[in-house]
Structure formats: C-alpha cells, structure tokens
Amino acid sequence: MVHWLRIITSRLADSKATSASTKPLYTACRGQGHRTSRPLSCKRSQYTHVKDVSTTQRPSGRRTVAYRGQQEPKQVTQIGGLKSAVQARTRDWRSLFATMNSSHADLINSLRQTERLTDKTAQTMLQVDRKYFLDPDNLEVLHHAYQDHPVPIGYGETISAPHMHAEALRLLEDHCPPGASVLDVGSGSGYLTGCFGIMVGDDGQVLGVEKHKELALRSMQSLQQAVPDLMKKDIIKIMPGNVLGKVLGQYGPFDAIHVGAAAASMPQNLIQKLKPGGRMVIPVGQQNAMQVLKLVDKDEQGKVHERDLMGVAYVPLTEPGTDPFVGKDEE
C-alpha cells in the first residue's frame, strides 16, 4: 500500500510540474508502463483517443510512460480503485479455473449454468462422452476433452465447442423425435451424429457425411465406443463423401439437417433434401470472413424461411475437388 501511495504521489507531483500544453496523463493502476492500458476503475468515456506516447524522467531516475490526449480524466484514480482492480482480476481468474471441467458430467453441468441447455439436450449429451471423439494420436489435446472450446481433430478440422453442439441440438430437438431421419453434414468427429442417434431412437435413422475418408472411419470407431448399441442396430451410418457433389443420391428427404461447416452460399441441394416441416441449421459465409449461423425452415407447403441467428467461425464446406486432404476419387 505504501509503495502505491509513493507512486501516485510522485506522479501527481510530476504532472503539476509539467506545462499545461503537454500535461501528461498517467495511468495510476493496472497496465502501468503499457502503452495501451488504462485504469480498471476509470470508465472508457473518461479518456479521448490517445494521439501519442512520450516518456518523462522521474526524479528517481526511472522512466515513466505518459499519455498525451485531448483532455484529462474527470477523476484521479485512488487507492480504492487499485483494490477494486485487484479484486476484479482475482474474480477473472476464479472464473477461468471454474470452467476447467474434470469430467463429462462437469462439462454438461457448466453448460446448464449458462442456460444453453434444455433438459432434452442435456440428457442427450450426457449419454455421449466427448472424450471418445478427440484424435487419439494427439496426446496434447486429450486433456481438453471436457473444456468448452474447439479442439483440432486432424485434416484441417475441429470438433466444435460443446456450447455450439448444445446450440445445434437445442435448435433441432423438436425436429428429431423418435423415428425421425437426420442428416449430419461434415460429421467430423461423429459427436453430434451420436447425439442425434440418441434423440431419434430405435426407429430413427441418422446419416453422417464426412469428406475425409480416414476421419469418417475414425468417427465410426469413436461411435462404437461411445454409443455401441446404436451402431449395432444400424441407427447411425457414416459415409465418406462431399454433400455438394452427388454423394447423397437416393438418400433423404430428412426431418432435420445439421451442417458442421460453413457454406460459401446456401446449398440448394440441401434445401431440396429437407422435408416439408423440416429444419436445417447451417453456417454460411467465407472462411476468415463474416459467417452467420442460419436457421432454415421449410413449411408444410414447401416454402422456405431463413433466419440469421449469430455470428460464428467454422471450417469451410468445400466444393468437390478443392480440399487438399481429399482425393478427387473420394468425392
């Protein structure tokens, strides 16, 4: 505390000794010495745009970064502000460690707390353990199985963050009752394919299409471990291929379609594969650009209605013959 009082007192003395035309604005708490920082206890509106940065020589011989702007802050940060800043950062760290889940059940419970899950979606996800769907050859990512963020699975793809899986299931759960047919495009790791299998039950059918043959084979092995009964009953089928090509052929139409990769534009062949009364969830947009998660509903008369939901970031849904990981003969 004494140390901080000395710093603030010294800086106030420096500011008084400086002429009005070049009067520096000192940061008195978090970020001291960092050119883009500002006190946590000061509102953003208290500062105008900083035009340049200079340094002054303090009596002690230490160099202090000073910010010259268009106006001074409306108030001087006091010791109470420093205490608030420390407390705020402590809360941030506690929040971070609170999200480090140690089990699949912990992961689902943490998603419940964010109100992202309905009861049906939560019960479904609890039955499909995420740990089976990571790359078994990449030991560095295995400890991320129960964390809420995407994880690389090879071939330029990722398994989506659990909250995005939860969002997709929530949006489609009313269209995936027992006996429904579901298409999972870009099924990747196979996690959501397994969840859809739980939802549609013994009388339903889920088709996952994955353009990378090796990843499709690995996802079937993952599903054998996670939901063996569904695989034995042939409720779930994984097929290698590209849905923008001719791979769907005689398959469909479907009650629900989930697309796990961003299409450059709305794929009309997928809309055609949607049953009247069906629903599709699909991200649309160019890679490394603005992508939007869209909800596509086809009413009983066959009219299509689109709605934008949120901004997202997905791997691209590539055209046949354009993916470096996939041979042309596989598409």
Short mmCIF file of C-alpha atoms in Angstrom, two decimals:
data_model
loop_
_atom_site.label_atom_id
_atom_site.label_comp_id
_atom_site.label_asym_id
_atom_site.label_seq_id
_atom_site.Cartn_x
_atom_site.Cartn_y
_atom_site.Cartn_z
CA MET A 1 0.00 0.00 0.00
CA VAL A 2 2.82 2.38 0.88
CA HIS A 3 4.51 1.52 -2.41
CA TRP A 4 1.40 2.51 -4.40
CA LEU A 5 0.99 5.76 -2.42
CA ARG A 6 4.55 6.72 -3.29
CA ILE A 7 3.96 6.02 -6.98
CA ILE A 8 0.75 8.07 -7.10
CA THR A 9 2.21 10.94 -5.09
CA SER A 10 5.27 11.06 -7.34
CA ARG A 11 3.16 11.05 -10.49
CA LEU A 12 0.87 13.79 -9.24
CA ALA A 13 3.92 15.90 -8.46
CA ASP A 14 5.30 15.26 -11.95
CA SER A 15 2.01 16.28 -13.55
CA LYS A 16 1.92 19.58 -11.67
CA ALA A 17 5.45 20.38 -12.81
CA THR A 18 4.58 19.84 -16.46
CA SER A 19 3.27 22.70 -18.60
CA ALA A 20 -0.43 22.81 -19.44
CA SER A 21 0.19 22.30 -23.19
CA THR A 22 1.95 18.97 -22.71
CA LYS A 23 0.41 17.83 -19.49
CA PRO A 24 0.73 14.02 -19.43
CA LEU A 25 -1.98 11.62 -18.39
CA TYR A 26 -0.54 8.91 -16.18
CA THR A 27 -2.04 5.50 -15.67
CA ALA A 28 -2.16 5.05 -11.92
CA CYS A 29 -3.10 1.40 -11.70
CA ARG A 30 -3.24 -1.72 -13.90
CA GLY A 31 -1.13 -1.54 -17.01
CA GLN A 32 1.50 0.93 -15.72
CA GLY A 33 4.17 1.08 -18.38
CA HIS A 34 1.92 -0.49 -21.06
CA ARG A 35 1.04 1.86 -23.87
CA THR A 36 -2.48 0.65 -24.47
CA SER A 37 -3.67 0.15 -20.91
CA ARG A 38 -5.99 2.27 -18.80
CA PRO A 39 -7.10 2.06 -15.16
CA LEU A 40 -9.75 -0.57 -14.50
CA SER A 41 -11.58 1.84 -12.19
CA CYS A 42 -11.89 4.52 -14.90
CA LYS A 43 -14.69 4.41 -17.44
CA ARG A 44 -13.77 4.39 -21.13
CA SER A 45 -15.59 7.72 -21.59
CA GLN A 46 -13.07 9.41 -19.30
CA TYR A 47 -10.40 9.33 -21.99
CA THR A 48 -10.35 10.55 -25.56
CA HIS A 49 -8.28 8.90 -28.28
CA VAL A 50 -4.58 8.85 -27.32
CA LYS A 51 -2.59 10.50 -30.08
CA ASP A 52 0.96 9.87 -28.97
CA VAL A 53 3.06 8.48 -26.18
CA SER A 54 6.05 10.09 -24.56
CA THR A 55 8.33 9.37 -21.65
CA THR A 56 9.42 11.62 -18.83
CA GLN A 57 12.36 11.33 -16.48
CA ARG A 58 11.24 10.98 -12.88
CA PRO A 59 13.42 12.39 -10.04
CA SER A 60 14.23 8.84 -9.01
CA GLY A 61 15.82 8.24 -12.41
CA ARG A 62 13.10 5.80 -13.54
CA ARG A 63 11.41 6.38 -16.88
CA THR A 64 7.64 6.66 -16.80
CA VAL A 65 5.30 6.27 -19.77
CA ALA A 66 2.99 9.28 -20.14
CA TYR A 67 -0.05 9.54 -22.41
CA ARG A 68 -0.95 12.80 -24.13
CA GLY A 69 -4.56 13.10 -25.19
CA GLN A 70 -7.15 15.77 -25.78
CA GLN A 71 -8.43 16.04 -22.25
CA GLU A 72 -7.65 14.96 -18.72
CA PRO A 73 -9.55 12.25 -16.87
CA LYS A 74 -12.53 13.54 -14.91
CA GLN A 75 -11.24 11.98 -11.72
CA VAL A 76 -7.95 10.76 -10.26
CA THR A 77 -7.75 7.06 -9.56
CA GLN A 78 -7.43 6.47 -5.83
CA ILE A 79 -6.13 3.51 -3.84
CA GLY A 80 -9.68 2.19 -3.68
CA GLY A 81 -9.56 1.86 -7.44
CA LEU A 82 -6.39 -0.23 -7.18
CA LYS A 83 -8.08 -2.53 -4.71
CA SER A 84 -11.10 -2.89 -6.99
CA ALA A 85 -8.82 -3.70 -9.91
CA VAL A 86 -7.07 -6.47 -7.97
CA GLN A 87 -10.39 -7.89 -6.84
CA ALA A 88 -11.72 -7.82 -10.40
CA ARG A 89 -8.72 -9.69 -11.74
CA THR A 90 -9.00 -12.22 -8.92
CA ARG A 91 -12.62 -12.85 -9.92
CA ASP A 92 -11.49 -13.30 -13.54
CA TRP A 93 -9.00 -16.00 -12.54
CA ARG A 94 -11.55 -17.77 -10.35
CA SER A 95 -13.97 -17.74 -13.26
CA LEU A 96 -11.29 -19.23 -15.52
CA PHE A 97 -10.50 -22.10 -13.18
CA ALA A 98 -14.19 -22.70 -12.59
CA THR A 99 -14.51 -23.65 -16.28
CA MET A 100 -11.82 -26.35 -16.07
CA ASN A 101 -14.10 -29.38 -16.03
CA SER A 102 -12.73 -32.73 -14.91
CA SER A 103 -15.47 -34.98 -16.29
CA HIS A 104 -18.16 -35.11 -18.94
CA ALA A 105 -20.80 -34.59 -16.26
CA ASP A 106 -18.97 -31.44 -15.09
CA LEU A 107 -18.98 -30.16 -18.66
CA ILE A 108 -22.73 -30.65 -19.03
CA ASN A 109 -23.38 -29.04 -15.64
CA SER A 110 -21.31 -26.00 -16.60
CA LEU A 111 -23.35 -25.67 -19.81
CA ARG A 112 -26.53 -25.89 -17.76
CA GLN A 113 -25.38 -22.90 -15.73
CA THR A 114 -25.09 -20.81 -18.88
CA GLU A 115 -28.73 -21.68 -19.71
CA ARG A 116 -27.67 -23.07 -23.09
CA LEU A 117 -29.23 -26.48 -22.46
CA THR A 118 -32.79 -27.72 -22.44
CA ASP A 119 -33.45 -30.84 -20.38
CA LYS A 120 -33.72 -32.96 -23.52
CA THR A 121 -30.42 -31.69 -24.91
CA ALA A 122 -28.67 -32.13 -21.57
CA GLN A 123 -29.86 -35.72 -21.18
CA THR A 124 -28.79 -36.46 -24.75
CA MET A 125 -25.29 -35.01 -24.37
CA LEU A 126 -24.77 -36.83 -21.08
CA GLN A 127 -25.10 -40.14 -22.94
CA VAL A 128 -22.36 -39.32 -25.46
CA ASP A 129 -18.98 -38.81 -23.77
CA ARG A 130 -16.85 -36.27 -25.64
CA LYS A 131 -13.56 -37.95 -24.73
CA TYR A 132 -14.09 -40.66 -27.34
CA PHE A 133 -14.18 -38.17 -30.20
CA LEU A 134 -10.78 -36.49 -29.92
CA ASP A 135 -7.78 -37.51 -32.00
CA PRO A 136 -6.29 -40.48 -30.09
CA ASP A 137 -2.90 -39.89 -31.72
CA ASN A 138 -2.65 -36.31 -30.49
CA LEU A 139 -1.86 -36.64 -26.80
CA GLU A 140 -1.54 -32.86 -26.37
CA VAL A 141 -5.30 -32.32 -26.82
CA LEU A 142 -6.71 -35.21 -24.81
CA HIS A 143 -6.88 -33.14 -21.61
CA HIS A 144 -9.15 -30.67 -23.46
CA ALA A 145 -11.95 -33.24 -23.81
CA TYR A 146 -14.20 -31.58 -21.23
CA GLN A 147 -13.36 -27.94 -21.88
CA ASP A 148 -15.78 -25.66 -23.73
CA HIS A 149 -13.73 -24.82 -26.79
CA PRO A 150 -12.99 -26.36 -30.20
CA VAL A 151 -10.22 -28.97 -30.46
CA PRO A 152 -8.28 -29.95 -33.62
CA ILE A 153 -9.00 -33.49 -34.86
CA GLY A 154 -6.75 -33.51 -37.93
CA TYR A 155 -7.29 -32.96 -41.66
CA GLY A 156 -7.82 -29.25 -41.07
CA GLU A 157 -10.95 -29.87 -38.97
CA THR A 158 -12.01 -29.44 -35.37
CA ILE A 159 -14.57 -30.86 -33.00
CA SER A 160 -16.79 -27.88 -32.23
CA ALA A 161 -17.03 -26.29 -28.80
CA PRO A 162 -19.62 -28.09 -26.63
CA HIS A 163 -21.76 -24.96 -26.35
CA MET A 164 -22.12 -24.96 -30.15
CA HIS A 165 -23.11 -28.64 -30.09
CA ALA A 166 -25.66 -27.76 -27.43
CA GLU A 167 -27.00 -24.89 -29.52
CA ALA A 168 -27.40 -27.10 -32.60
CA LEU A 169 -29.19 -29.80 -30.62
CA ARG A 170 -31.46 -27.25 -28.96
CA LEU A 171 -32.44 -25.77 -32.31
CA LEU A 172 -33.16 -29.17 -33.86
CA GLU A 173 -34.51 -31.21 -30.94
CA ASP A 174 -38.19 -30.63 -31.84
CA HIS A 175 -37.44 -31.95 -35.34
CA CYS A 176 -35.64 -35.06 -34.04
CA PRO A 177 -38.39 -37.03 -32.25
CA PRO A 178 -38.23 -40.84 -32.10
CA GLY A 179 -38.41 -42.21 -35.62
CA ALA A 180 -37.10 -39.08 -37.36
CA SER A 181 -34.45 -39.02 -40.09
CA VAL A 182 -31.44 -36.73 -39.66
CA LEU A 183 -28.56 -35.70 -41.92
CA ASP A 184 -25.32 -34.56 -40.29
CA VAL A 185 -23.18 -32.83 -42.92
CA GLY A 186 -19.48 -32.61 -42.19
CA SER A 187 -19.96 -35.07 -39.35
CA GLY A 188 -16.25 -34.85 -38.49
CA SER A 189 -15.57 -36.48 -35.14
CA GLY A 190 -19.07 -38.01 -35.07
CA TYR A 191 -20.09 -36.46 -31.74
CA LEU A 192 -23.27 -34.76 -32.91
CA THR A 193 -24.13 -37.76 -35.07
CA GLY A 194 -24.17 -39.84 -31.91
CA CYS A 195 -26.35 -37.29 -30.13
CA PHE A 196 -28.86 -37.30 -32.98
CA GLY A 197 -28.92 -41.09 -32.77
CA ILE A 198 -29.89 -40.88 -29.10
CA MET A 199 -32.71 -38.46 -29.96
CA VAL A 200 -34.30 -40.41 -32.82
CA GLY A 201 -34.12 -43.78 -31.04
CA ASP A 202 -34.51 -47.29 -32.41
CA ASP A 203 -36.97 -46.32 -35.15
CA GLY A 204 -34.96 -43.38 -36.44
CA GLN A 205 -32.09 -43.02 -38.87
CA VAL A 206 -29.05 -40.74 -38.80
CA LEU A 207 -26.72 -40.32 -41.77
CA GLY A 208 -23.37 -38.62 -41.22
CA VAL A 209 -21.40 -37.49 -44.27
CA GLU A 210 -17.70 -36.70 -43.87
CA LYS A 211 -15.50 -35.76 -46.83
CA HIS A 212 -12.29 -37.17 -45.27
CA LYS A 213 -12.40 -40.94 -45.57
CA GLU A 214 -9.90 -41.53 -42.75
CA LEU A 215 -11.82 -39.24 -40.42
CA ALA A 216 -15.09 -40.98 -41.32
CA LEU A 217 -13.54 -44.34 -40.40
CA ARG A 218 -12.16 -42.95 -37.14
CA SER A 219 -15.54 -41.43 -36.21
CA MET A 220 -17.19 -44.84 -36.64
CA GLN A 221 -14.66 -46.30 -34.19
CA SER A 222 -15.43 -43.45 -31.77
CA LEU A 223 -19.17 -44.14 -32.06
CA GLN A 224 -18.59 -47.84 -31.45
CA GLN A 225 -17.04 -46.87 -28.11
CA ALA A 226 -19.48 -44.12 -27.13
CA VAL A 227 -22.84 -45.49 -28.35
CA PRO A 228 -22.29 -49.17 -29.21
CA ASP A 229 -26.00 -50.09 -29.11
CA LEU A 230 -26.88 -47.50 -31.76
CA MET A 231 -24.16 -48.81 -34.03
CA LYS A 232 -25.23 -52.43 -33.59
CA LYS A 233 -28.80 -51.52 -34.55
CA ASP A 234 -27.62 -49.58 -37.64
CA ILE A 235 -29.37 -46.44 -36.43
CA ILE A 236 -26.25 -44.44 -37.34
CA LYS A 237 -24.41 -44.61 -40.63
CA ILE A 238 -21.27 -42.65 -41.55
CA MET A 239 -20.47 -42.22 -45.22
CA PRO A 240 -17.37 -40.61 -46.78
CA GLY A 241 -18.06 -38.05 -49.48
CA ASN A 242 -18.94 -34.44 -50.25
CA VAL A 243 -22.59 -33.37 -49.98
CA LEU A 244 -22.01 -30.64 -52.56
CA GLY A 245 -21.31 -33.44 -55.03
CA LYS A 246 -23.54 -36.41 -55.83
CA VAL A 247 -22.95 -38.43 -52.67
CA LEU A 248 -26.48 -38.04 -51.24
CA GLY A 249 -28.09 -39.58 -54.32
CA GLN A 250 -31.12 -41.57 -53.20
CA TYR A 251 -30.80 -40.59 -49.51
CA GLY A 252 -33.43 -38.34 -47.95
CA PRO A 253 -35.50 -36.32 -47.55
CA PHE A 254 -34.73 -35.55 -43.91
CA ASP A 255 -36.66 -34.13 -40.96
CA ALA A 256 -33.55 -32.31 -39.73
CA ILE A 257 -30.24 -31.33 -41.30
CA HIS A 258 -27.20 -30.12 -39.39
CA VAL A 259 -24.26 -28.67 -41.30
CA GLY A 260 -20.98 -28.53 -39.39
CA ALA A 261 -19.01 -26.46 -41.92
CA ALA A 262 -19.58 -23.02 -43.39
CA ALA A 263 -21.01 -22.95 -46.92
CA ALA A 264 -19.96 -20.05 -49.13
CA SER A 265 -23.63 -19.68 -50.11
CA MET A 266 -26.86 -21.51 -49.26
CA PRO A 267 -26.64 -25.03 -50.79
CA GLN A 268 -29.84 -25.56 -52.76
CA ASN A 269 -29.38 -29.34 -52.92
CA LEU A 270 -29.60 -29.48 -49.11
CA ILE A 271 -32.78 -27.42 -49.09
CA GLN A 272 -34.21 -29.89 -51.59
CA LYS A 273 -33.33 -32.74 -49.20
CA LEU A 274 -35.34 -31.10 -46.39
CA LYS A 275 -38.83 -32.50 -45.78
CA PRO A 276 -41.82 -30.15 -45.59
CA GLY A 277 -41.98 -29.17 -41.92
CA GLY A 278 -38.25 -29.85 -41.60
CA ARG A 279 -35.45 -27.65 -40.30
CA MET A 280 -31.79 -27.09 -41.17
CA VAL A 281 -29.08 -25.36 -39.14
CA ILE A 282 -26.18 -24.17 -41.30
CA PRO A 283 -23.34 -21.64 -41.06
CA VAL A 284 -22.95 -19.52 -44.20
CA GLY A 285 -20.02 -17.30 -45.13
CA GLN A 286 -16.49 -17.30 -46.49
CA GLN A 287 -13.58 -18.64 -44.46
CA ASN A 288 -11.75 -15.94 -42.45
CA ALA A 289 -14.68 -13.60 -43.08
CA MET A 290 -18.08 -12.92 -41.55
CA GLN A 291 -20.04 -16.15 -41.09
CA VAL A 292 -23.62 -16.38 -39.86
CA LEU A 293 -25.41 -19.34 -38.33
CA LYS A 294 -28.73 -19.61 -40.16
CA LEU A 295 -31.97 -21.36 -39.32
CA VAL A 296 -33.78 -22.70 -42.39
CA ASP A 297 -37.37 -23.90 -42.02
CA LYS A 298 -39.47 -25.45 -44.78
CA ASP A 299 -43.19 -25.16 -44.08
CA GLU A 300 -45.79 -27.79 -44.98
CA GLN A 301 -46.41 -26.08 -48.34
CA GLY A 302 -42.71 -26.29 -49.18
CA LYS A 303 -41.94 -22.60 -48.73
CA VAL A 304 -38.51 -21.90 -47.27
CA HIS A 305 -37.93 -19.38 -44.47
CA GLU A 306 -34.43 -18.29 -43.40
CA ARG A 307 -33.39 -16.56 -40.20
CA ASP A 308 -29.97 -15.32 -39.03
CA LEU A 309 -29.05 -16.42 -35.52
CA MET A 310 -25.50 -15.37 -34.63
CA GLY A 311 -22.01 -14.78 -35.93
CA VAL A 312 -19.82 -17.91 -35.92
CA ALA A 313 -16.46 -19.24 -37.13
CA TYR A 314 -16.45 -22.64 -38.85
CA VAL A 315 -14.13 -24.55 -41.16
CA PRO A 316 -15.28 -24.25 -44.79
CA LEU A 317 -17.70 -26.56 -46.58
CA THR A 318 -15.52 -27.09 -49.62
CA GLU A 319 -16.57 -27.74 -53.18
CA PRO A 320 -15.65 -31.16 -54.62
CA GLY A 321 -12.04 -31.31 -55.75
CA THR A 322 -10.87 -28.26 -53.77
CA ASP A 323 -9.82 -29.86 -50.46
CA PRO A 324 -6.07 -30.67 -50.28
CA PHE A 325 -6.75 -33.52 -47.84
CA VAL A 326 -9.24 -35.28 -50.12
CA GLY A 327 -8.53 -37.07 -53.38
CA LYS A 328 -10.86 -36.41 -56.31
CA ASP A 329 -11.75 -40.09 -56.49
CA GLU A 330 -13.12 -39.92 -52.93
CA GLU A 331 -15.64 -37.16 -53.73
#
